[in-house]
Amino acid sequence: MGDGRGRGRLHRAPRRGRRPDRPLWRGGRPAAVDALLDDGGADRVRLTRSAREALGAARAKGWICAIVTNGRVAQQEAKFRRTGLDQLVHDWAVSEGVGHQNPDPRIFRAAADDIEAHLAGAWVIGDSPHADIAGAHALGLRSAWVTDGRVWAQDAYRSTHVARDVAAAIRHAITASE
């Protein structure tokens, strides 16, 4: 589970209950505001069955799967736990904990370094042209853009592949790499 710094490991035990380091007021805000920022939205995030199965297939074929995302550590880790992603990926890097945001290549390198993996041959799959695909482009990595029905509007770079959903993107990356 997460280490509270935005980097996760599958074997870590989950934190439970109120964090002792969280006072009733933090940074001039009521703790309830921080709680909303930390946990807000996690109850609405869903992982589709097809995405879960595609991640399982990738792992079964020996892929090392990691999540690189922008945001607050507590909020993102709550989403990973809620959806079960924490059990499906090897690691994650959250911008708040790493100190770099997508598309900065350093956040991708941090995720790879944490699990002692190499980025050579990696795929970046994401729904943000600016954060995900630009990050892949900056590192010279292959990418799959998840459209969610949108039209590509970038001229400076393109994704390697365009997919309708995350599961299709993962399946394409597996097939294209065989």
XYZ file of C-alpha atoms in Angstrom:
178
model
C 0.000 0.000 0.000
C 1.002 3.608 -0.131
C 3.716 4.998 2.031
C 2.005 8.362 2.453
C 4.592 10.037 0.247
C 2.978 9.226 -3.077
C 4.859 6.067 -3.776
C 3.205 2.715 -3.353
C 4.312 -0.827 -2.911
C 2.014 -3.802 -3.157
C 3.215 -5.352 0.107
C 2.654 -2.388 2.408
C -0.198 -2.553 4.877
C -2.970 0.026 4.500
C -3.233 2.905 6.903
C -6.477 2.987 8.832
C -8.339 5.711 10.669
C -7.404 9.306 11.340
C -3.766 10.112 10.757
C -2.144 11.298 13.989
C -0.232 13.958 12.047
C -3.493 15.590 10.848
C -4.516 18.336 13.299
C -8.000 19.791 13.524
C -6.718 22.815 11.569
C -3.960 22.658 8.973
C -2.592 25.482 6.898
C -5.347 27.837 8.062
C -8.076 25.442 6.848
C -10.463 23.311 8.860
C -9.437 19.656 8.904
C -12.759 18.838 7.187
C -11.540 20.695 4.084
C -8.335 18.685 4.055
C -10.353 15.499 4.550
C -12.451 16.386 1.510
C -9.329 17.121 -0.542
C -7.701 13.912 0.660
C -10.671 11.575 0.279
C -13.108 13.471 -1.930
C -14.112 11.705 -5.097
C -12.687 8.322 -4.132
C -16.175 6.966 -3.535
C -17.205 7.887 -7.091
C -14.266 6.353 -8.947
C -14.897 3.011 -10.625
C -12.589 0.557 -12.311
C -14.343 -1.202 -15.165
C -14.311 -4.951 -15.316
C -12.620 -4.803 -18.730
C -9.809 -2.577 -17.379
C -9.344 -4.902 -14.387
C -9.126 -7.900 -16.720
C -6.720 -6.124 -19.088
C -4.400 -5.238 -16.188
C -4.569 -8.837 -15.021
C -3.666 -10.036 -18.512
C -0.728 -7.618 -18.675
C 0.611 -8.839 -15.346
C 0.112 -12.472 -16.384
C 2.324 -11.777 -19.402
C 5.028 -10.376 -17.145
C 4.344 -6.668 -17.547
C 5.283 -4.356 -14.708
C 2.383 -1.960 -14.252
C 2.687 1.401 -12.504
C 0.457 4.435 -12.150
C 1.835 7.941 -12.637
C -0.639 10.625 -11.671
C -0.938 14.222 -10.590
C -2.704 15.151 -7.391
C -2.702 14.777 -3.644
C -1.212 11.598 -2.233
C -4.052 10.837 0.172
C -6.754 11.357 -2.444
C -5.067 9.285 -5.136
C -4.211 6.456 -2.753
C -7.832 6.428 -1.542
C -8.890 5.948 -5.170
C -6.378 3.133 -5.677
C -7.634 1.306 -2.577
C -11.312 1.914 -3.365
C -11.014 0.524 -6.882
C -8.589 -2.273 -6.093
C -5.878 -0.787 -8.300
C -3.484 -1.049 -5.371
C -3.682 -4.834 -5.839
C -3.374 -4.732 -9.641
C -0.300 -2.549 -10.140
C 3.237 -2.894 -8.871
C 3.702 0.721 -7.859
C 2.531 4.301 -8.239
C 3.966 7.783 -8.206
C 1.764 10.727 -7.186
C 2.985 14.218 -8.025
C 2.554 15.620 -4.516
C 4.792 12.907 -3.079
C 7.351 12.838 -5.862
C 7.679 16.605 -6.241
C 7.141 16.622 -10.002
C 3.962 16.707 -12.100
C 3.066 15.133 -15.422
C 4.333 15.743 -18.057
C 7.720 16.238 -16.324
C 9.812 13.165 -17.210
C 11.106 13.003 -13.636
C 7.793 11.661 -12.320
C 7.905 8.790 -14.829
C 11.529 8.078 -13.913
C 10.639 8.136 -10.203
C 7.951 5.488 -10.756
C 10.375 3.289 -12.702
C 13.201 3.760 -10.199
C 10.986 2.766 -7.262
C 10.342 -0.647 -8.777
C 13.789 -0.965 -10.335
C 12.341 -1.024 -13.841
C 13.598 0.528 -17.044
C 11.519 2.874 -19.152
C 12.911 1.450 -22.400
C 10.042 -0.387 -24.073
C 7.450 1.103 -21.728
C 4.035 2.311 -22.757
C 2.270 5.326 -21.281
C -1.509 4.982 -21.308
C -3.565 7.999 -20.394
C -6.480 10.275 -21.101
C -4.654 13.608 -20.887
C -2.855 14.788 -24.017
C -0.916 17.352 -21.996
C -0.004 15.304 -18.927
C 0.217 11.724 -20.187
C 0.981 11.796 -23.881
C 3.315 14.817 -23.710
C 5.203 13.037 -20.917
C 5.587 9.932 -23.068
C 6.680 12.083 -26.004
C 9.316 13.864 -23.881
C 10.788 10.492 -22.916
C 10.529 8.942 -26.388
C 8.073 6.305 -25.147
C 5.164 4.742 -26.937
C 1.769 5.942 -25.814
C -1.910 5.170 -26.076
C -4.354 8.031 -25.696
C -7.749 7.106 -24.248
C -10.178 9.348 -26.101
C -13.374 8.980 -24.099
C -15.031 10.296 -27.261
C -12.816 13.380 -27.618
C -10.917 14.585 -30.686
C -7.130 15.042 -30.630
C -6.243 18.751 -30.697
C -2.437 18.820 -30.281
C -0.046 19.675 -33.109
C 3.315 19.409 -31.322
C 3.089 15.650 -30.631
C 0.877 12.622 -31.227
C 0.180 9.426 -29.398
C 1.402 6.141 -30.832
C -2.091 4.695 -30.590
C -5.613 5.955 -29.964
C -8.031 3.811 -27.961
C -11.662 4.195 -26.930
C -11.036 3.044 -23.342
C -8.297 1.948 -20.950
C -8.839 -1.764 -21.529
C -8.459 -1.390 -25.301
C -5.284 0.660 -24.772
C -3.756 -1.986 -22.493
C -4.688 -4.805 -24.889
C -3.111 -2.867 -27.772
C 0.126 -2.276 -25.841
C 0.380 -5.990 -25.048
C -0.282 -7.043 -28.633
C 2.001 -4.426 -30.189
C 4.852 -5.503 -27.939
C 4.682 -9.226 -28.673
